[in-house]
PDB file of C-alpha atoms and ligand atoms in Angstrom:
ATOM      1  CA  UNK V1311      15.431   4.836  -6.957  1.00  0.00           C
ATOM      2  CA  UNK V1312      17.836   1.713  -8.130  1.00  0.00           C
ATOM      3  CA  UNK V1313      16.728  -0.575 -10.924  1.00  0.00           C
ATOM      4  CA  UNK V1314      15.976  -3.547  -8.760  1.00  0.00           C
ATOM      5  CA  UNK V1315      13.656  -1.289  -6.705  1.00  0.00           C
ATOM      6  CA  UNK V1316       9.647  -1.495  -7.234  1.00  0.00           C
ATOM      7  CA  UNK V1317       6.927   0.820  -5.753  1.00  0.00           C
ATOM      8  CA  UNK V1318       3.813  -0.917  -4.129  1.00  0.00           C
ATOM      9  CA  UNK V1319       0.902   1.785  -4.285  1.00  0.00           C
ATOM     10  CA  UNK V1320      -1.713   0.029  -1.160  1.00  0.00           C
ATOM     11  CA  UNK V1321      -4.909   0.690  -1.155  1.00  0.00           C
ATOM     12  CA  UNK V1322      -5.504   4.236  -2.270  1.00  0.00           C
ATOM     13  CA  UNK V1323      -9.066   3.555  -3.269  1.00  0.00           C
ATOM     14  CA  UNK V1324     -12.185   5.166  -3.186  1.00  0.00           C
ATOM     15  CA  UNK V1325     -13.921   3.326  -0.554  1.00  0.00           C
ATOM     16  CA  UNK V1326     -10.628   4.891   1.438  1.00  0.00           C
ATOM     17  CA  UNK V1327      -9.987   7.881   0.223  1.00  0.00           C
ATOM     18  CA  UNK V1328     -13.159   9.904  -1.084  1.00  0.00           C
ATOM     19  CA  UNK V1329     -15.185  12.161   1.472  1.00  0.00           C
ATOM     20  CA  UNK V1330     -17.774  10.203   3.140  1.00  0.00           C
ATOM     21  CA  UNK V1331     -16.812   7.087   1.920  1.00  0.00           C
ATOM     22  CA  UNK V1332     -17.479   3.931   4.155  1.00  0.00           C
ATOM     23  CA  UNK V1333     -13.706   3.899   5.671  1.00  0.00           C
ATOM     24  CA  UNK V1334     -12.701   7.144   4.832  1.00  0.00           C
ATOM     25  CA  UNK V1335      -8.889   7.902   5.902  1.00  0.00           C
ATOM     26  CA  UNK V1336      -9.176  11.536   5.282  1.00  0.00           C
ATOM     27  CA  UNK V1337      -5.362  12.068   5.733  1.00  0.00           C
ATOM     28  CA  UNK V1338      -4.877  10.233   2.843  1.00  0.00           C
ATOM     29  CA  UNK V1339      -6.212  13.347   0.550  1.00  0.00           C
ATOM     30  CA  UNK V1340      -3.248  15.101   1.970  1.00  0.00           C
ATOM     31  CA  UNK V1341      -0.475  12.165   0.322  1.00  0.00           C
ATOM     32  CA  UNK V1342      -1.830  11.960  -3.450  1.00  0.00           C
ATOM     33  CA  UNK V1343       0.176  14.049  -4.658  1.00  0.00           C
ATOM     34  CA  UNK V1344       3.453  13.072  -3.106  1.00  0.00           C
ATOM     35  CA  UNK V1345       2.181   9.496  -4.349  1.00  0.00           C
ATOM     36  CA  UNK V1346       1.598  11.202  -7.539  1.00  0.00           C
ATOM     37  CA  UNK V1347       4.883  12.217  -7.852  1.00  0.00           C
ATOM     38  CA  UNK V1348       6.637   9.212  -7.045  1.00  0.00           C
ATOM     39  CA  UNK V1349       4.451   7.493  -9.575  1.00  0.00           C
ATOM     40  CA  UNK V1350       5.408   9.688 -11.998  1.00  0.00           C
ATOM     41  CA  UNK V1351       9.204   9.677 -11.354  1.00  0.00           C
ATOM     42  CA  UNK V1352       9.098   5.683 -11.274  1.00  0.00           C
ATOM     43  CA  UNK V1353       7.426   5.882 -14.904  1.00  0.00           C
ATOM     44  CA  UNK V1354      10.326   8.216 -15.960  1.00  0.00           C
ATOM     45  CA  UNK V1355      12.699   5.859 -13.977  1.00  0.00           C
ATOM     46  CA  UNK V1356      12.061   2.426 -15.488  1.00  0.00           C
ATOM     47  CA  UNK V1357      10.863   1.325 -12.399  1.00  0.00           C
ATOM     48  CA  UNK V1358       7.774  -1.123 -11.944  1.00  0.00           C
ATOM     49  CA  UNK V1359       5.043   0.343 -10.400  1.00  0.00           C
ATOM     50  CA  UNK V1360       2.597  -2.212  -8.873  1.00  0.00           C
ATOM     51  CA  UNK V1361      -0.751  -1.066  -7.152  1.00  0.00           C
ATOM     52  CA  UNK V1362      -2.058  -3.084  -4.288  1.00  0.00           C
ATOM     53  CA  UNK V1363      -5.664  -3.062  -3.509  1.00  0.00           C
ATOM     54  CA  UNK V1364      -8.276  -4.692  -1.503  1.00  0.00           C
ATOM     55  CA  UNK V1365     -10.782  -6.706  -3.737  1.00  0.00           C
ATOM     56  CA  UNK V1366     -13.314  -8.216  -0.783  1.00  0.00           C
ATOM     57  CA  UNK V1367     -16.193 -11.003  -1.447  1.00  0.00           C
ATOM     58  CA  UNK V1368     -18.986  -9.772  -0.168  1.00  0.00           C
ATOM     59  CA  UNK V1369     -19.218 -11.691   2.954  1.00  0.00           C
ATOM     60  CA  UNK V1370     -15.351 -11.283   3.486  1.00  0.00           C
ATOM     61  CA  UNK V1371     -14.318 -11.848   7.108  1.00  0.00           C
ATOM     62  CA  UNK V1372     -12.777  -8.702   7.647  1.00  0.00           C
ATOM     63  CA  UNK V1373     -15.984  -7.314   7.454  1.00  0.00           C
ATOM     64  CA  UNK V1374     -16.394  -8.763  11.094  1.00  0.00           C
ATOM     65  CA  UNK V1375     -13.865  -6.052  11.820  1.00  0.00           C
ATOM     66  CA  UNK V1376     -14.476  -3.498   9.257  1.00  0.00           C
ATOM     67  CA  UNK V1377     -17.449  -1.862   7.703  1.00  0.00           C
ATOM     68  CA  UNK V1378     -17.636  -3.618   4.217  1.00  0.00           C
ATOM     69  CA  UNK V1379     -15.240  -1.986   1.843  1.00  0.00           C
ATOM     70  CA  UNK V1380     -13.756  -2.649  -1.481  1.00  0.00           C
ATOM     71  CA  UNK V1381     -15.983  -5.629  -2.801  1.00  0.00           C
ATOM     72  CA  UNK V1382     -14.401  -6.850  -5.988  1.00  0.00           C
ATOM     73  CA  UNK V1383     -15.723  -5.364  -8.638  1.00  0.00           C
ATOM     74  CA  UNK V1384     -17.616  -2.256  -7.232  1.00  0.00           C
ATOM     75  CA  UNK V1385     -16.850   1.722  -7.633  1.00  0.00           C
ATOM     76  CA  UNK V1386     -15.537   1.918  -3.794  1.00  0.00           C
ATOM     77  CA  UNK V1387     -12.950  -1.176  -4.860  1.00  0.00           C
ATOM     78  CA  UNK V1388     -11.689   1.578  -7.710  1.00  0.00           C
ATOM     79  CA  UNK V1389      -8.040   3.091  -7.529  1.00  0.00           C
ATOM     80  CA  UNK V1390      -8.789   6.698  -7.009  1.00  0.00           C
ATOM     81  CA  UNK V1391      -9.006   8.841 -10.549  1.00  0.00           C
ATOM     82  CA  UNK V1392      -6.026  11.072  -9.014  1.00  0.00           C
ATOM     83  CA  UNK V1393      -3.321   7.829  -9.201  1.00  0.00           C
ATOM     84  CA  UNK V1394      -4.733   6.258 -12.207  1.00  0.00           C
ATOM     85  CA  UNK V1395      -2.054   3.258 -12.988  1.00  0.00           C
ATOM     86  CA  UNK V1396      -0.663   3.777 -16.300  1.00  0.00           C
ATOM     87  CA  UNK V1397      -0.708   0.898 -19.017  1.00  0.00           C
ATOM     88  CA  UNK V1398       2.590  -0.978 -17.723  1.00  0.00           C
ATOM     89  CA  UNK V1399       1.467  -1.191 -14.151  1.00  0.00           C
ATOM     90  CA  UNK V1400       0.582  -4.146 -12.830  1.00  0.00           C
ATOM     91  CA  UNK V1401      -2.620  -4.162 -10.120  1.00  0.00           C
ATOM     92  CA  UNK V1402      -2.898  -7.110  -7.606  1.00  0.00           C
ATOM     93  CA  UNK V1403      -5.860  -7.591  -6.008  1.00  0.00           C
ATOM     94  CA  UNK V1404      -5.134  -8.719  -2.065  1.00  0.00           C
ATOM     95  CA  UNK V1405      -8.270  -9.726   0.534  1.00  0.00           C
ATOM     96  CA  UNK V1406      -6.222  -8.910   3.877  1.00  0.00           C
ATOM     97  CA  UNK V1407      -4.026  -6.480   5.239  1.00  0.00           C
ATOM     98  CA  UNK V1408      -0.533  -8.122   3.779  1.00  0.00           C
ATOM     99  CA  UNK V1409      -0.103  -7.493  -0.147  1.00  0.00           C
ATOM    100  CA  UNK V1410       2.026 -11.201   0.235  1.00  0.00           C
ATOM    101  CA  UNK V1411      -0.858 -13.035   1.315  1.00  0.00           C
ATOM    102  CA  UNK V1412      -2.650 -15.181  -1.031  1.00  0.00           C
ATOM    103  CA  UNK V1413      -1.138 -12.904  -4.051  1.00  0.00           C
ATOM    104  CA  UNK V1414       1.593 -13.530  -6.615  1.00  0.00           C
ATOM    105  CA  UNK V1415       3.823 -10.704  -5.414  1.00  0.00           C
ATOM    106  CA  UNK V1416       6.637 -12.467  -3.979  1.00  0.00           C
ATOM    107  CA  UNK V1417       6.919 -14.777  -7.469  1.00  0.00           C
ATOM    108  CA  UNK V1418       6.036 -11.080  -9.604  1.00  0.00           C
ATOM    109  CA  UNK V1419       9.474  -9.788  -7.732  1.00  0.00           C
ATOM    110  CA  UNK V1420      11.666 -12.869  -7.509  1.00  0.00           C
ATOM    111  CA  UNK V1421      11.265 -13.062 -11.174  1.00  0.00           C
ATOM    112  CA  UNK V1422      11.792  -9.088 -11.972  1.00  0.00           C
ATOM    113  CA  UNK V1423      14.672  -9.134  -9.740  1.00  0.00           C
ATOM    114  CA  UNK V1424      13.171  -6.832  -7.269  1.00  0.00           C
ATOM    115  CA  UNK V1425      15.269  -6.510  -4.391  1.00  0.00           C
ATOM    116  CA  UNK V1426      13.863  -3.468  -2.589  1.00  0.00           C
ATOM    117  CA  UNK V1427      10.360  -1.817  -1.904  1.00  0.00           C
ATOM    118  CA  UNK V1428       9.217   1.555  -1.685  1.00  0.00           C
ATOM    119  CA  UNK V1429       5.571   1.343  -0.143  1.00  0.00           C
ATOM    120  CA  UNK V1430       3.164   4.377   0.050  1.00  0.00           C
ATOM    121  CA  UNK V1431      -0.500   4.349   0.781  1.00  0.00           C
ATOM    122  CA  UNK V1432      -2.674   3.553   3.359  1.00  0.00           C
ATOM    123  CA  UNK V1433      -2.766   2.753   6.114  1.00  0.00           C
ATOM    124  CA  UNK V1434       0.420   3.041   7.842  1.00  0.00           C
ATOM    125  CA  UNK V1435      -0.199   0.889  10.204  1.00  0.00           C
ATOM    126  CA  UNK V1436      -1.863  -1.519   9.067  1.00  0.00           C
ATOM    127  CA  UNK V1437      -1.249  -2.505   5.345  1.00  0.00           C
ATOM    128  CA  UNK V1438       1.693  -0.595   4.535  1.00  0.00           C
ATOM    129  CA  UNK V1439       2.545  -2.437   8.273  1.00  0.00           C
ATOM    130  CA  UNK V1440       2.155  -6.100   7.357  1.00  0.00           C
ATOM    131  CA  UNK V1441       3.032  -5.496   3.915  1.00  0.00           C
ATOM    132  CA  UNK V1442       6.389  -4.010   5.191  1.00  0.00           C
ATOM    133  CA  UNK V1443       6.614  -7.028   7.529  1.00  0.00           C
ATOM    134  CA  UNK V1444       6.311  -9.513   5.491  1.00  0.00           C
ATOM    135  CA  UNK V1445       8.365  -8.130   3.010  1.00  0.00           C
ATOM    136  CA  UNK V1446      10.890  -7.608   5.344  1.00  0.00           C
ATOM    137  CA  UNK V1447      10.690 -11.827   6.877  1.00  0.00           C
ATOM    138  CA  UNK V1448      11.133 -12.384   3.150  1.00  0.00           C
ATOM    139  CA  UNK V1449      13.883 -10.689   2.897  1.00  0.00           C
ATOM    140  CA  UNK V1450      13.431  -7.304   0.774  1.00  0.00           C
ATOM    141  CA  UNK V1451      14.957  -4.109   1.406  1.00  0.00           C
ATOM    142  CA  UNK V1452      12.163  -1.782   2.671  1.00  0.00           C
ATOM    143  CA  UNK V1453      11.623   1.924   2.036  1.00  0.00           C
ATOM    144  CA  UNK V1454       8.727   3.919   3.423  1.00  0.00           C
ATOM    145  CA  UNK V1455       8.645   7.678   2.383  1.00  0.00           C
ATOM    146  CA  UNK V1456       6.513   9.821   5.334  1.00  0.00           C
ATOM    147  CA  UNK V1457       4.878  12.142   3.248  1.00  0.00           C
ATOM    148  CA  UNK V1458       3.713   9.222   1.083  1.00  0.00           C
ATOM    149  CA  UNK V1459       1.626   6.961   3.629  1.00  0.00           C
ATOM    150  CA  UNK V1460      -1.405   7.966   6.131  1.00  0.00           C
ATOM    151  CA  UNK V1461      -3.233   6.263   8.586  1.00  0.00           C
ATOM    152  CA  UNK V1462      -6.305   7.894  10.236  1.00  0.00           C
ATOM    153  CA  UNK V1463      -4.761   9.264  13.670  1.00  0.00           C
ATOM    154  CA  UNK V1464      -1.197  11.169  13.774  1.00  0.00           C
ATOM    155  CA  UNK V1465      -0.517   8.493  16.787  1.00  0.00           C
ATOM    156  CA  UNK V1466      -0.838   5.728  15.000  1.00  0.00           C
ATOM    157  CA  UNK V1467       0.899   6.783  11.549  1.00  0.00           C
ATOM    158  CA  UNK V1468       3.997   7.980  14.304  1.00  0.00           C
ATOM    159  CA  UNK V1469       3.978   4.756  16.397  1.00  0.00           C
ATOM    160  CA  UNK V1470       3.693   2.379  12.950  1.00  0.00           C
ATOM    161  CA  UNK V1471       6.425   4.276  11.340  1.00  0.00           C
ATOM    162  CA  UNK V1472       8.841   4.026  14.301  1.00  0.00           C
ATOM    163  CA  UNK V1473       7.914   0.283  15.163  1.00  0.00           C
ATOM    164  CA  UNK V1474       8.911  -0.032  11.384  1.00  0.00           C
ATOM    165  CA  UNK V1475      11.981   1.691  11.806  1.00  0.00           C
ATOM    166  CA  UNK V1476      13.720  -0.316  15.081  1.00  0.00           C
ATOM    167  CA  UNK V1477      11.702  -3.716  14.618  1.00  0.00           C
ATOM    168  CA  UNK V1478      11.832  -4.285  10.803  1.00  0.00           C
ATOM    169  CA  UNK V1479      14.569  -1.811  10.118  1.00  0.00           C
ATOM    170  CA  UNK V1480      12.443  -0.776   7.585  1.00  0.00           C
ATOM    171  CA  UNK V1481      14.310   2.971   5.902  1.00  0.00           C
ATOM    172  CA  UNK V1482      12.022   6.081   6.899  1.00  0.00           C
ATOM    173  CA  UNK V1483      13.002   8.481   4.638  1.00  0.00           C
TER     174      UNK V1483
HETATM  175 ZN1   ZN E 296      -9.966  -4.582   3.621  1.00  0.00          ZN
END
């Protein structure tokens, strides 16, 4: 991982992650440590580690989509113990499925001179999707490790990662 890189850690939280919790993505049990690892060699690295979570109002409008998840402030809203961010890592608290929108991330790169992202999490296609979009339309270089992001069916993780790939040209590695 280059200098100017940063890795964006979406939404591995406990109202996603933990057995039985309200939108449980149990395939994302199977990435923390691969996350884990990356974490750790970023640390070692130099290289910013930024977590991206959901942090919902309680009547959010996603929840016309979604079961409510990740209200701001409660235990489900919590980065899971596993990927606790250490104290230089920044957390940024996003309400929809884009870590751009409504945040500070675009400024928080521009003025770290971040060219390129490396995005794990969940889900793959959705979050890590938009997130990868939008980063993309903004015009950062986009990497998305495989055994790093997870979406709740094996079709939709494959179909995200390729639409990625040919419509974003977003690196699969
Ligand atoms: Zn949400």
């Amino acid at each position: 991982m280059e200098q100017s890189a940063a890795l964006l850690v979406i939404d591995m939280l406990n109202d996603f992650v933990l057995p039985g919790a309200p939108l449980e993505v149990p395939k994302a049990r199977e990435i923390i440590p691969a996350i884990r690892k990356r974490i750790d060699d970023a640390h070692k690295a130099g290289i910013p580690v930024i977590y991206v979570c959901d942090a919902h109002g309680r009547d959010d409008p996603e929840f016309k989509i979604w079961p409510p998840h990740a209200v701001k402030g409660s235990e489900g809203a919590r980065i899971i113990d596993d990927l606790a961010p250490g104290a230089s890592d920044l957390i940024l608290e996003k309400t929809t499925y884009s870590a751009f929108f409504g945040t500070d991330l675009e400024r928080i790169l521009r003025e770290r001179g971040i060219t390129k992202l490396i995005l794990v999490g969940i889900l793959t296609n959705i979050c890590v999707f938009f997130t990868a979009a939008d980063a993309v339309m903004r015009g950062f270089e986009v990497e998305v490790p495989r055994d790093s992001v997870a979406s709740t069916s094996d079709e939709e993780h494959r179909f995200a990662l390729a639409q990625m790939e040919k419509v974003l040209r977003v690196s699969i590695t």
